[in-house]
Structure formats: structure tokens, C-alpha cells
Short mmCIF file of C-alpha atoms in Angstrom, two decimals:
data_model
loop_
_atom_site.label_atom_id
_atom_site.label_comp_id
_atom_site.label_asym_id
_atom_site.label_seq_id
_atom_site.Cartn_x
_atom_site.Cartn_y
_atom_site.Cartn_z
CA UNK A 1 17.95 -2.16 -18.45
CA UNK A 2 16.99 -0.60 -14.77
CA UNK A 3 14.30 -3.91 -13.60
CA UNK A 4 13.13 -5.28 -11.45
CA UNK A 5 12.50 -8.97 -11.77
CA UNK A 6 10.61 -11.17 -9.46
CA UNK A 7 10.13 -15.06 -9.08
CA UNK A 8 8.07 -16.87 -10.88
CA UNK A 9 3.52 -17.85 -9.30
CA UNK A 10 3.35 -20.26 -6.75
CA UNK A 11 1.27 -22.79 -5.95
CA UNK A 12 1.08 -23.63 -1.60
CA UNK A 13 -0.57 -25.24 0.71
CA UNK A 14 -2.49 -23.44 3.61
CA UNK A 15 0.93 -23.85 6.80
CA UNK A 16 3.53 -23.78 4.18
CA UNK A 17 5.82 -21.53 3.94
CA UNK A 18 7.34 -19.12 1.06
CA UNK A 19 10.05 -16.60 -0.32
CA UNK A 20 8.95 -14.52 -3.35
CA UNK A 21 11.94 -12.50 -4.44
CA UNK A 22 12.90 -9.48 -6.48
CA UNK A 23 15.63 -8.97 -7.41
CA UNK A 24 17.26 -5.89 -8.59
CA UNK A 25 19.65 -4.64 -12.21
CA UNK A 26 20.36 -1.66 -13.40
CA UNK A 27 21.23 0.32 -10.50
CA UNK A 28 22.59 0.72 -7.15
CA UNK A 29 20.68 -1.61 -5.04
CA UNK A 30 21.38 -0.53 -1.86
CA UNK A 31 20.30 3.21 -2.21
CA UNK A 32 16.66 3.11 -2.95
CA UNK A 33 13.89 1.37 -1.00
CA UNK A 34 12.08 -1.82 -1.99
CA UNK A 35 8.65 -1.88 -0.62
CA UNK A 36 5.87 -4.97 -2.11
CA UNK A 37 2.12 -4.38 -2.68
CA UNK A 38 -0.33 -6.87 -3.07
CA UNK A 39 -3.44 -6.80 -5.28
CA UNK A 40 -6.07 -10.09 -4.90
CA UNK A 41 -8.02 -10.94 -7.56
CA UNK A 42 -10.66 -8.31 -8.71
CA UNK A 43 -9.01 -5.99 -6.30
CA UNK A 44 -7.21 -3.59 -5.23
CA UNK A 45 -3.18 -2.58 -4.44
CA UNK A 46 -2.32 -2.83 -0.88
CA UNK A 47 0.81 -0.96 0.65
CA UNK A 48 3.18 -3.90 2.62
CA UNK A 49 5.63 -2.57 3.96
CA UNK A 50 9.43 -1.83 3.16
CA UNK A 51 12.77 -2.43 3.20
CA UNK A 52 16.05 -0.29 2.48
CA UNK A 53 18.94 -2.30 1.39
CA UNK A 54 21.69 -0.21 2.12
CA UNK A 55 21.23 -1.06 5.70
CA UNK A 56 17.69 -3.24 6.02
CA UNK A 57 16.01 -0.64 7.61
CA UNK A 58 12.46 -2.00 7.54
CA UNK A 59 9.07 -0.65 8.29
CA UNK A 60 5.99 -2.53 7.97
CA UNK A 61 2.38 -1.54 7.84
CA UNK A 62 0.00 -2.33 10.80
CA UNK A 63 -1.91 -4.61 8.81
CA UNK A 64 0.83 -6.87 7.70
CA UNK A 65 3.52 -6.03 10.96
CA UNK A 66 4.06 -9.82 11.94
CA UNK A 67 1.97 -11.95 9.20
CA UNK A 68 5.24 -11.75 6.69
CA UNK A 69 8.75 -10.77 6.67
CA UNK A 70 10.50 -8.66 4.51
CA UNK A 71 14.36 -8.76 3.82
CA UNK A 72 17.37 -8.51 1.20
CA UNK A 73 20.59 -9.66 0.37
CA UNK A 74 22.99 -7.00 -0.98
CA UNK A 75 25.25 -10.00 -2.15
CA UNK A 76 22.51 -10.76 -5.14
CA UNK A 77 21.10 -7.22 -5.27
CA UNK A 78 17.67 -9.22 -4.18
CA UNK A 79 15.11 -8.30 -1.67
CA UNK A 80 12.39 -11.04 -0.28
CA UNK A 81 8.85 -11.60 1.23
CA UNK A 82 7.83 -14.50 3.05
CA UNK A 83 5.58 -15.90 5.87
CA UNK A 84 5.49 -19.07 7.93
CA UNK A 85 3.14 -20.26 7.42
CA UNK A 86 0.91 -19.61 4.48
CA UNK A 87 -3.20 -19.38 4.34
CA UNK A 88 -5.92 -19.59 1.58
CA UNK A 89 -6.56 -15.20 2.32
CA UNK A 90 -2.74 -15.40 1.22
CA UNK A 91 -3.42 -15.61 -2.27
CA UNK A 92 -2.90 -12.82 -4.60
CA UNK A 93 -0.38 -11.23 -6.52
CA UNK A 94 2.43 -9.63 -4.58
CA UNK A 95 4.34 -6.39 -5.80
CA UNK A 96 7.96 -4.97 -4.79
CA UNK A 97 8.30 -1.64 -6.08
CA UNK A 98 10.85 0.63 -6.40
CA UNK A 99 10.70 4.27 -3.98
CA UNK A 100 12.01 7.43 -5.55
CA UNK A 101 15.33 8.20 -4.83
CA UNK A 102 14.76 11.53 -3.52
CA UNK A 103 12.44 10.41 -0.89
CA UNK A 104 9.29 10.25 -1.73
CA UNK A 105 7.19 8.32 -1.56
CA UNK A 106 5.80 7.39 -4.14
CA UNK A 107 7.19 4.26 -6.52
CA UNK A 108 8.84 5.01 -9.84
CA UNK A 109 9.32 1.29 -10.88
CA UNK A 110 7.91 -1.99 -10.50
CA UNK A 111 8.33 -5.58 -10.63
CA UNK A 112 6.07 -7.81 -13.07
CA UNK A 113 4.91 -9.59 -10.34
CA UNK A 114 3.64 -13.03 -8.63
CA UNK A 115 1.31 -15.14 -8.29
CA UNK A 116 0.73 -17.00 -4.74
CA UNK A 117 -1.74 -19.49 -4.83
CA UNK A 118 -2.78 -21.25 -1.81
CA UNK A 119 -4.97 -23.95 -1.54
CA UNK A 120 -6.65 -25.33 1.78
CA UNK B 1 -7.01 4.54 8.93
CA UNK B 2 -7.04 6.56 6.92
CA UNK B 3 -8.70 5.84 3.38
CA UNK B 4 -8.32 7.81 -0.22
CA UNK B 5 -11.94 7.84 -1.51
CA UNK B 6 -11.92 6.95 -5.56
CA UNK B 7 -15.59 6.94 -7.62
CA UNK B 8 -15.47 2.51 -8.69
CA UNK B 9 -15.61 3.90 -11.93
CA UNK B 10 -15.64 6.20 -15.06
CA UNK B 11 -16.65 6.43 -18.14
CA UNK B 12 -16.55 8.80 -21.38
CA UNK B 13 -15.80 8.65 -25.28
CA UNK B 14 -12.99 8.97 -27.28
CA UNK B 15 -10.92 12.25 -27.07
CA UNK B 16 -13.48 13.72 -24.72
CA UNK B 17 -11.58 15.12 -21.03
CA UNK B 18 -11.56 12.13 -17.77
CA UNK B 19 -11.68 13.23 -14.44
CA UNK B 20 -10.37 10.64 -12.05
CA UNK B 21 -11.24 12.04 -7.67
CA UNK B 22 -9.25 11.13 -4.73
CA UNK B 23 -10.83 12.16 -1.93
CA UNK B 24 -8.91 12.14 1.67
CA UNK B 25 -8.49 14.14 4.59
CA UNK B 26 -5.20 13.82 5.16
CA UNK B 27 -4.22 14.78 1.44
CA UNK B 28 -3.66 18.98 2.69
CA UNK B 29 -0.70 17.31 4.11
CA UNK B 30 0.84 14.81 1.89
CA UNK B 31 1.92 14.45 -0.88
CA UNK B 32 -0.45 12.31 -3.64
CA UNK B 33 0.14 10.21 -7.04
CA UNK B 34 -1.76 8.08 -9.66
CA UNK B 35 -1.04 4.73 -10.85
CA UNK B 36 -2.02 3.31 -13.96
CA UNK B 37 -2.50 -0.69 -14.31
CA UNK B 38 -4.12 -2.26 -17.51
CA UNK B 39 -5.25 -5.83 -17.03
CA UNK B 40 -2.31 -8.80 -16.10
CA UNK B 41 0.10 -5.82 -15.94
CA UNK B 42 1.67 -4.18 -13.53
CA UNK B 43 1.17 -0.78 -11.83
CA UNK B 44 2.92 2.39 -13.63
CA UNK B 45 3.29 5.51 -11.86
CA UNK B 46 1.03 8.47 -13.98
CA UNK B 47 1.63 11.65 -12.08
CA UNK B 48 4.22 12.23 -8.33
CA UNK B 49 3.34 15.16 -5.97
CA UNK B 50 0.20 15.61 -7.30
CA UNK B 51 0.87 17.19 -10.93
CA UNK B 52 4.25 16.10 -11.90
CA UNK B 53 4.70 13.38 -15.02
CA UNK B 54 6.96 10.84 -15.31
CA UNK B 55 9.39 10.45 -18.68
CA UNK B 56 7.77 9.23 -21.23
CA UNK B 57 4.26 9.54 -20.10
CA UNK B 58 1.90 11.50 -22.94
CA UNK B 59 1.56 14.98 -22.30
CA UNK B 60 -2.70 14.64 -21.63
CA UNK B 61 -2.45 13.28 -18.45
CA UNK B 62 -2.42 15.90 -15.20
CA UNK B 63 -2.56 15.41 -12.14
CA UNK B 64 -4.30 18.86 -10.19
CA UNK B 65 -5.24 19.64 -6.29
CA UNK B 66 -8.61 21.22 -4.95
CA UNK B 67 -7.93 20.96 -0.41
CA UNK B 68 -8.79 17.65 0.33
CA UNK B 69 -9.22 16.08 -3.21
CA UNK B 70 -6.60 14.97 -5.80
CA UNK B 71 -8.19 15.20 -9.82
CA UNK B 72 -6.12 12.99 -12.56
CA UNK B 73 -7.02 14.11 -15.50
CA UNK B 74 -6.91 12.26 -18.53
CA UNK B 75 -7.30 15.22 -22.39
CA UNK B 76 -8.09 13.57 -25.39
CA UNK B 77 -9.06 10.25 -24.03
CA UNK B 78 -7.79 7.25 -26.22
CA UNK B 79 -8.56 3.61 -26.18
CA UNK B 80 -4.88 2.39 -25.35
CA UNK B 81 -6.17 4.81 -21.57
CA UNK B 82 -8.78 2.28 -20.71
CA UNK B 83 -7.17 0.83 -17.10
CA UNK B 84 -7.30 1.05 -13.53
CA UNK B 85 -6.28 3.92 -11.48
CA UNK B 86 -5.03 4.55 -8.04
CA UNK B 87 -4.34 7.22 -6.26
CA UNK B 88 -1.59 6.77 -3.39
CA UNK B 89 -0.03 8.77 0.07
CA UNK B 90 0.74 8.84 2.75
CA UNK B 91 0.28 8.48 6.26
CA UNK B 92 2.61 9.57 8.96
CA UNK B 93 0.45 10.50 11.96
CA UNK B 94 1.20 7.67 14.08
CA UNK B 95 2.73 5.03 11.85
CA UNK B 96 4.55 4.76 8.52
CA UNK B 97 1.34 3.94 6.28
CA UNK B 98 1.39 4.35 2.83
CA UNK B 99 -2.07 4.83 1.77
CA UNK B 100 -3.72 3.03 -1.86
CA UNK B 101 -7.51 4.62 -3.43
CA UNK B 102 -9.77 1.52 -4.13
CA UNK B 103 -9.04 2.43 -7.70
CA UNK B 104 -11.43 4.35 -10.77
CA UNK B 105 -12.08 2.04 -13.15
CA UNK B 106 -11.50 4.50 -17.32
CA UNK B 107 -13.41 3.21 -19.38
CA UNK B 108 -13.61 4.13 -23.25
CA UNK B 109 -17.12 3.85 -24.91
#
């Protein structure tokens, strides 16, 4: 089955580090870009950045540049989103999503999301 | 930064037609795409490249474009269509940036 399986919910404190994951199955991990999207509770979708696992080419939204790090491990078909020092404002649901193979900028497959709760 | 503007809410009765608009200055130069998100669920793609419908999406979902505005139309709305809908496009004027509209809550009365 083609799917993106995200890691479980996290409860952290301000200042903690965190790395959440998105494991791909059912298709070639290295051939599709994987994006990360934030959704603060009750709010809309925000694009954070994207990685091409084939060569680890990574692009960040200007809003998230320097705030998070996106990476990928080809050996286990997994993409990651990480923080070095969490803030309460990072509390949100985080989705990974697959970009269209044809090079268009839309996302045709989404993970179920990872809820991150950061207490101050 | 580039913005896409959607109405916060649209309400229709079952069987009627719902139209959700999305406006943005760069839309004439970039494709728009639409996602449906039901409470507690991840978004799903319902329209891509302005007018294309992914396999498995009902035919009652369609997309159109006129100048700086794109529209998602849901014909013969059903109760199961009640959800938040987001348009999405891109801004490559300076950096790579994917932009989502603020979302529209479709209520089926």
C-alpha cells in the first residue's frame, strides 16, 4: 500500500529538541519530494519546506528557514523534521506530504500527522 | 509575501451547488490546487492544476479559473462534503514558497 506513516504524538517542554519522522512505503522513496506542513490547532495549513530524498536537495519556506531542519535517510525510506530548541508556539499538528511526480507543486499523498505539544 | 484569499465560510443546503473562491495576484502565472480536510483528518487532494480531478474524487467536484481567481465548485452537495477546503499555489518570484489560502469552512445546512 502506498502510504506515509508518521511517528506518534509528542509532549515536550520549551527548550527540548525533537525529531519526528515520516516513513514511506509502497513507492520509490528517492523519486518523490516530501514536504512538511504545519497546522496550528484551529488554524490553516502552512508549508514549511521540502526535501528530495534522492540527493537531499532541501528548500525551506522563508517563514521556517533557520527554525527547523528537514532531512531524509534513504536506507530506511524515512524523512524527518527536527527542532533544536522547541518553543510553546511550535505546538501544532505536522503533516508530511508527497509532491506530484510530474514536477507540479501539489501534494497527492499525505501522512496522518504528528501532534507536537510544547509546554512552557 | 504572496497571499491567497478565501472566504471564511460558505453554507449551502444538500443538493445545491457550493462555490468556493480563491484569489491571488500570481494565480494567472501558477496553477492552483484544492484540498479537503475533515475534522481530525489529514488533507486530501480534490483538484489539481486548476481543473484536474484525482482518481477516486467524485465528479461533483470541479475547478475553474478566471483571471486572478480560481473556484472550487461542488455540485449536488452532500452532507459528507462538509469540511474545510484550502486552495494552494506557489510563489517563485524570489524563493521557493508554497502558499495556502486561509481555508473555507463548507457547511451543509
